[in-house]
PDB file of C-alpha atoms in Angstrom:
ATOM      1  CA  MET A 171      -5.722  -4.596 -21.114  1.00 70.00           C
ATOM      2  CA  SER A 172      -3.076  -3.905 -18.463  1.00 89.00           C
ATOM      3  CA  VAL A 173      -4.140  -3.229 -14.869  1.00 95.00           C
ATOM      4  CA  ARG A 174      -2.042  -0.752 -13.088  1.00 96.00           C
ATOM      5  CA  ILE A 175      -1.525  -1.502  -9.369  1.00 97.00           C
ATOM      6  CA  LEU A 176       0.212   1.144  -7.265  1.00 98.00           C
ATOM      7  CA  ALA A 177       2.177  -0.272  -4.379  1.00 98.00           C
ATOM      8  CA  LEU A 178       2.834   1.951  -1.348  1.00 98.00           C
ATOM      9  CA  VAL A 179       5.277   0.763   1.410  1.00 98.00           C
ATOM     10  CA  GLY A 180       4.943   2.019   4.853  1.00 97.00           C
ATOM     11  CA  SER A 181       8.579   1.518   5.825  1.00 96.00           C
ATOM     12  CA  LEU A 182      11.375   3.757   4.622  1.00 96.00           C
ATOM     13  CA  ARG A 183      14.224   1.436   5.620  1.00 94.00           C
ATOM     14  CA  ALA A 184      16.191   0.260   2.644  1.00 89.00           C
ATOM     15  CA  GLY A 185      16.272  -3.375   3.881  1.00 91.00           C
ATOM     16  CA  SER A 186      12.590  -3.321   4.894  1.00 95.00           C
ATOM     17  CA  HIS A 187      10.906  -6.641   4.747  1.00 95.00           C
ATOM     18  CA  ASN A 188       7.719  -4.959   3.591  1.00 96.00           C
ATOM     19  CA  ARG A 189       9.656  -3.373   0.742  1.00 96.00           C
ATOM     20  CA  GLN A 190      10.938  -6.826  -0.084  1.00 96.00           C
ATOM     21  CA  LEU A 191       7.382  -8.094   0.012  1.00 97.00           C
ATOM     22  CA  ALA A 192       6.361  -5.342  -2.370  1.00 97.00           C
ATOM     23  CA  GLU A 193       9.244  -6.275  -4.678  1.00 96.00           C
ATOM     24  CA  ALA A 194       8.065  -9.802  -4.581  1.00 96.00           C
ATOM     25  CA  ALA A 195       4.624  -8.590  -5.586  1.00 97.00           C
ATOM     26  CA  VAL A 196       6.125  -6.980  -8.723  1.00 96.00           C
ATOM     27  CA  LYS A 197       7.727 -10.410  -9.565  1.00 96.00           C
ATOM     28  CA  VAL A 198       4.688 -12.554  -9.024  1.00 94.00           C
ATOM     29  CA  ALA A 199       2.170 -10.322 -10.747  1.00 95.00           C
ATOM     30  CA  PRO A 200       0.130 -12.229 -13.198  1.00 92.00           C
ATOM     31  CA  GLU A 201       0.144 -11.286 -16.857  1.00 93.00           C
ATOM     32  CA  GLY A 202      -1.759  -8.080 -17.418  1.00 92.00           C
ATOM     33  CA  ALA A 203      -1.053  -6.707 -14.006  1.00 94.00           C
ATOM     34  CA  ASP A 204       1.539  -3.947 -13.753  1.00 96.00           C
ATOM     35  CA  VAL A 205       2.617  -3.497 -10.118  1.00 97.00           C
ATOM     36  CA  GLN A 206       4.407  -0.146  -9.749  1.00 97.00           C
ATOM     37  CA  LEU A 207       6.327   0.512  -6.587  1.00 97.00           C
ATOM     38  CA  PHE A 208       5.860   4.167  -5.636  1.00 98.00           C
ATOM     39  CA  GLU A 209       9.211   5.751  -4.629  1.00 96.00           C
ATOM     40  CA  GLY A 210       9.232   9.050  -2.695  1.00 96.00           C
ATOM     41  CA  LEU A 211       6.946   8.782   0.375  1.00 97.00           C
ATOM     42  CA  ALA A 212       9.702  10.129   2.437  1.00 97.00           C
ATOM     43  CA  ASP A 213       9.789  13.337   0.402  1.00 98.00           C
ATOM     44  CA  ILE A 214       6.123  14.090   0.911  1.00 98.00           C
ATOM     45  CA  PRO A 215       5.607  16.883   3.637  1.00 98.00           C
ATOM     46  CA  PHE A 216       3.098  16.238   6.403  1.00 98.00           C
ATOM     47  CA  TYR A 217      -0.410  16.940   5.238  1.00 97.00           C
ATOM     48  CA  ASN A 218      -1.270  20.646   5.900  1.00 97.00           C
ATOM     49  CA  GLU A 219      -4.294  22.284   4.252  1.00 95.00           C
ATOM     50  CA  ASP A 220      -2.279  25.550   4.113  1.00 96.00           C
ATOM     51  CA  ILE A 221       0.114  23.973   1.487  1.00 97.00           C
ATOM     52  CA  ASP A 222      -2.609  21.981  -0.301  1.00 96.00           C
ATOM     53  CA  ILE A 223      -3.513  24.731  -2.741  1.00 94.00           C
ATOM     54  CA  GLU A 224      -4.564  24.018  -6.231  1.00 91.00           C
ATOM     55  CA  GLY A 225      -1.697  24.908  -8.517  1.00 92.00           C
ATOM     56  CA  SER A 226       0.969  24.884  -5.793  1.00 94.00           C
ATOM     57  CA  VAL A 227       0.770  21.480  -4.188  1.00 96.00           C
ATOM     58  CA  PRO A 228       4.190  20.233  -3.203  1.00 98.00           C
ATOM     59  CA  ALA A 229       5.727  18.307  -6.047  1.00 98.00           C
ATOM     60  CA  PRO A 230       6.209  14.998  -4.183  1.00 98.00           C
ATOM     61  CA  ALA A 231       2.485  15.032  -3.013  1.00 98.00           C
ATOM     62  CA  ALA A 232       1.398  15.919  -6.675  1.00 97.00           C
ATOM     63  CA  ARG A 233       3.388  12.909  -7.903  1.00 98.00           C
ATOM     64  CA  LEU A 234       1.674  10.568  -5.404  1.00 98.00           C
ATOM     65  CA  ARG A 235      -1.701  11.848  -6.395  1.00 97.00           C
ATOM     66  CA  GLU A 236      -0.991  11.526 -10.086  1.00 97.00           C
ATOM     67  CA  ALA A 237       0.383   7.976  -9.565  1.00 98.00           C
ATOM     68  CA  ALA A 238      -2.808   7.044  -7.612  1.00 98.00           C
ATOM     69  CA  ALA A 239      -5.119   8.723 -10.194  1.00 97.00           C
ATOM     70  CA  THR A 240      -3.724   6.695 -13.080  1.00 96.00           C
ATOM     71  CA  ALA A 241      -3.703   3.380 -11.062  1.00 97.00           C
ATOM     72  CA  ASP A 242      -6.549   0.957 -11.343  1.00 97.00           C
ATOM     73  CA  ALA A 243      -5.974  -0.355  -7.845  1.00 97.00           C
ATOM     74  CA  LEU A 244      -3.635   0.193  -4.862  1.00 98.00           C
ATOM     75  CA  LEU A 245      -1.745  -2.248  -2.659  1.00 98.00           C
ATOM     76  CA  PHE A 246      -0.559  -1.100   0.705  1.00 98.00           C
ATOM     77  CA  PHE A 247       2.407  -2.892   2.452  1.00 98.00           C
ATOM     78  CA  THR A 248       2.599  -1.945   6.065  1.00 97.00           C
ATOM     79  CA  PRO A 249       4.724  -2.935   9.039  1.00 95.00           C
ATOM     80  CA  GLU A 250       3.314  -2.299  12.508  1.00 94.00           C
ATOM     81  CA  TYR A 251       4.964   0.555  14.521  1.00 94.00           C
ATOM     82  CA  ASN A 252       3.909   0.667  18.194  1.00 93.00           C
ATOM     83  CA  GLY A 253       0.716  -1.130  17.382  1.00 92.00           C
ATOM     84  CA  THR A 254      -0.375   0.986  14.619  1.00 95.00           C
ATOM     85  CA  ILE A 255       0.228   2.366  11.117  1.00 97.00           C
ATOM     86  CA  PRO A 256       3.566   4.064  10.243  1.00 97.00           C
ATOM     87  CA  ALA A 257       3.227   7.952  10.022  1.00 97.00           C
ATOM     88  CA  VAL A 258       4.637   7.924   6.402  1.00 98.00           C
ATOM     89  CA  LEU A 259       1.790   5.704   5.175  1.00 98.00           C
ATOM     90  CA  LYS A 260      -0.818   7.679   7.109  1.00 98.00           C
ATOM     91  CA  ASN A 261       0.487  10.831   5.673  1.00 98.00           C
ATOM     92  CA  ALA A 262       0.164   9.498   2.078  1.00 98.00           C
ATOM     93  CA  ILE A 263      -3.459   8.416   2.877  1.00 98.00           C
ATOM     94  CA  ASP A 264      -4.105  11.989   4.048  1.00 97.00           C
ATOM     95  CA  TRP A 265      -2.722  13.438   0.810  1.00 98.00           C
ATOM     96  CA  LEU A 266      -4.625  10.938  -1.252  1.00 98.00           C
ATOM     97  CA  SER A 267      -7.989  11.707   0.576  1.00 97.00           C
ATOM     98  CA  ARG A 268      -7.936  15.338  -0.842  1.00 95.00           C
ATOM     99  CA  PRO A 269      -9.242  17.368  -2.505  1.00 92.00           C
ATOM    100  CA  TYR A 270     -12.472  16.373  -0.689  1.00 87.00           C
ATOM    101  CA  GLY A 271     -14.961  14.755  -3.126  1.00 85.00           C
ATOM    102  CA  ALA A 272     -12.413  14.418  -5.958  1.00 89.00           C
ATOM    103  CA  ALA A 273      -9.531  12.489  -4.339  1.00 93.00           C
ATOM    104  CA  ALA A 274      -7.339  10.216  -6.333  1.00 94.00           C
ATOM    105  CA  ILE A 275      -8.271   7.205  -4.162  1.00 95.00           C
ATOM    106  CA  ILE A 276     -12.025   7.471  -4.428  1.00 95.00           C
ATOM    107  CA  ASP A 277     -13.652   4.186  -5.270  1.00 95.00           C
ATOM    108  CA  LYS A 278     -10.275   2.615  -6.202  1.00 96.00           C
ATOM    109  CA  PRO A 279      -9.938  -0.996  -5.037  1.00 97.00           C
ATOM    110  CA  VAL A 280      -7.435  -1.201  -2.231  1.00 98.00           C
ATOM    111  CA  ALA A 281      -5.803  -4.234  -0.456  1.00 98.00           C
ATOM    112  CA  VAL A 282      -3.601  -4.030   2.709  1.00 98.00           C
ATOM    113  CA  VAL A 283      -0.867  -6.647   3.445  1.00 97.00           C
ATOM    114  CA  GLY A 284       2.407  -6.762   5.151  1.00 96.00           C
ATOM    115  CA  THR A 285       4.759  -8.380   7.638  1.00 94.00           C
ATOM    116  CA  ALA A 286       5.928  -7.471  11.146  1.00 93.00           C
ATOM    117  CA  PHE A 287       8.101  -8.994  13.814  1.00 91.00           C
ATOM    118  CA  GLY A 288       5.349  -9.801  16.170  1.00 88.00           C
ATOM    119  CA  GLN A 289       3.278 -12.958  16.273  1.00 90.00           C
ATOM    120  CA  TYR A 290       0.411 -11.519  14.337  1.00 86.00           C
ATOM    121  CA  GLY A 291       2.226 -10.133  11.448  1.00 90.00           C
ATOM    122  CA  GLY A 292       1.025  -6.485  11.897  1.00 94.00           C
ATOM    123  CA  VAL A 293      -2.783  -6.995  11.893  1.00 95.00           C
ATOM    124  CA  TRP A 294      -3.464  -3.941  14.037  1.00 96.00           C
ATOM    125  CA  ALA A 295      -1.602  -1.685  11.539  1.00 96.00           C
ATOM    126  CA  HIS A 296      -3.324  -3.538   8.760  1.00 97.00           C
ATOM    127  CA  ASP A 297      -6.725  -2.925  10.260  1.00 97.00           C
ATOM    128  CA  GLU A 298      -5.929   0.818  10.924  1.00 97.00           C
ATOM    129  CA  THR A 299      -4.748   1.195   7.260  1.00 98.00           C
ATOM    130  CA  ARG A 300      -7.909  -0.321   5.988  1.00 98.00           C
ATOM    131  CA  LYS A 301      -9.993   2.033   8.314  1.00 98.00           C
ATOM    132  CA  ALA A 302      -8.085   5.194   7.134  1.00 97.00           C
ATOM    133  CA  VAL A 303      -8.299   4.175   3.453  1.00 97.00           C
ATOM    134  CA  GLY A 304     -11.969   3.451   3.779  1.00 97.00           C
ATOM    135  CA  ILE A 305     -12.629   6.838   5.350  1.00 96.00           C
ATOM    136  CA  ALA A 306     -10.544   8.562   2.661  1.00 96.00           C
ATOM    137  CA  GLY A 307     -12.801   7.021  -0.013  1.00 96.00           C
ATOM    138  CA  GLY A 308     -11.000   3.931  -1.242  1.00 97.00           C
ATOM    139  CA  LYS A 309     -12.947   0.745  -1.821  1.00 97.00           C
ATOM    140  CA  VAL A 310     -11.236  -1.470   0.838  1.00 97.00           C
ATOM    141  CA  LEU A 311     -11.185  -5.116  -0.134  1.00 97.00           C
ATOM    142  CA  GLU A 312     -11.789  -6.643   3.228  1.00 95.00           C
ATOM    143  CA  ASP A 313     -11.557 -10.174   2.028  1.00 95.00           C
ATOM    144  CA  ILE A 314      -8.037  -9.773   0.650  1.00 96.00           C
ATOM    145  CA  LYS A 315      -5.500 -10.121   3.612  1.00 96.00           C
ATOM    146  CA  LEU A 316      -2.011 -11.253   4.225  1.00 95.00           C
ATOM    147  CA  SER A 317      -0.332 -10.719   7.570  1.00 95.00           C
ATOM    148  CA  ILE A 318       3.042 -12.542   7.867  1.00 94.00           C
ATOM    149  CA  PRO A 319       4.443 -12.893  11.399  1.00 93.00           C
ATOM    150  CA  GLY A 320       7.966 -13.214  12.519  1.00 88.00           C
ATOM    151  CA  SER A 321       9.499 -11.140   9.679  1.00 92.00           C
ATOM    152  CA  VAL A 322      12.897 -10.635  11.380  1.00 90.00           C
ATOM    153  CA  THR A 323      13.530 -14.417  11.547  1.00 91.00           C
ATOM    154  CA  ARG A 324      11.513 -15.615   8.579  1.00 91.00           C
ATOM    155  CA  PHE A 325      13.183 -13.283   6.160  1.00 94.00           C
ATOM    156  CA  ALA A 326      16.651 -13.060   7.848  1.00 89.00           C
ATOM    157  CA  GLU A 327      18.226 -15.035   5.056  1.00 91.00           C
ATOM    158  CA  THR A 328      15.324 -15.482   2.578  1.00 90.00           C
ATOM    159  CA  HIS A 329      13.698 -12.830   0.378  1.00 91.00           C
ATOM    160  CA  PRO A 330       9.957 -13.107   0.439  1.00 94.00           C
ATOM    161  CA  ALA A 331       9.993 -13.844  -3.181  1.00 93.00           C
ATOM    162  CA  ASP A 332      12.063 -17.001  -2.561  1.00 94.00           C
ATOM    163  CA  ASP A 333       9.724 -18.176   0.295  1.00 92.00           C
ATOM    164  CA  THR A 334       7.434 -20.460  -1.603  1.00 95.00           C
ATOM    165  CA  GLU A 335       4.501 -20.179   0.828  1.00 95.00           C
ATOM    166  CA  VAL A 336       4.800 -16.414   0.898  1.00 94.00           C
ATOM    167  CA  ALA A 337       5.110 -16.136  -2.822  1.00 95.00           C
ATOM    168  CA  ALA A 338       2.036 -18.216  -3.303  1.00 96.00           C
ATOM    169  CA  GLN A 339      -0.037 -16.225  -0.946  1.00 96.00           C
ATOM    170  CA  LEU A 340       1.228 -12.971  -2.456  1.00 95.00           C
ATOM    171  CA  THR A 341       0.417 -14.276  -5.933  1.00 95.00           C
ATOM    172  CA  GLU A 342      -3.110 -14.847  -4.771  1.00 96.00           C
ATOM    173  CA  VAL A 343      -3.335 -11.458  -3.251  1.00 96.00           C
ATOM    174  CA  VAL A 344      -2.122  -9.707  -6.448  1.00 96.00           C
ATOM    175  CA  ALA A 345      -4.346 -11.845  -8.752  1.00 94.00           C
ATOM    176  CA  ARG A 346      -7.427 -11.057  -6.711  1.00 95.00           C
ATOM    177  CA  LEU A 347      -6.570  -7.375  -6.666  1.00 96.00           C
ATOM    178  CA  HIS A 348      -5.957  -7.528 -10.398  1.00 94.00           C
ATOM    179  CA  GLY A 349      -9.404  -8.840 -10.850  1.00 91.00           C
ATOM    180  CA  HIS A 350     -10.994  -5.936  -8.935  1.00 89.00           C
ATOM    181  CA  GLY A 351      -8.635  -3.577 -10.800  1.00 86.00           C
ATOM    182  CA  SER A 352      -9.846  -4.938 -14.172  1.00 83.00           C
ATOM    183  CA  GLU A 353     -13.415  -4.145 -13.180  1.00 79.00           C
ATOM    184  CA  GLN A 354     -12.186  -0.568 -12.186  1.00 73.00           C
ATOM    185  CA  ALA A 355     -10.406  -0.106 -15.470  1.00 73.00           C
ATOM    186  CA  ALA A 356     -13.406  -1.234 -17.483  1.00 74.00           C
ATOM    187  CA  ALA A 357     -15.805   1.218 -15.583  1.00 70.00           C
TER     188      ALA A 357
END
């Protein structure tokens, strides 16, 4: 049985190191794990209950909800912007938290990882993301963490997939999330 893991990247920049980290996750996924990188977070309007009306939800938000609904687990890749979560990722979480009581993220296993320029690798943003996802109804896997510091220098000339230490750590993250996703898929 294939386990679908939806990857959401909190940076919109084409050369984002977090995007590269997500691309690496696709490459290192164990057999049976299908990591799918969601495209289109930039197209999703800011969450507003006035436009979140059944039957007329904006198409980009509906695609996000559908992708999450069909996933067995979610993997968030987030940089740290001014000490916290990027707005685009928070907006995605807001859309995924609705409709209340029947949201696409409810009880889905979720892991949060990422890289940032600072010496702590974005841990504040990772913690904020875990908090928001947990409140939204996701099953946050607190024991699965990966915060890679010094992204600007570490990945200046090396893609994360080619960094053996990062590739090994990311392989472990995806494998563990795959295990939780397998349980979700079987339920």
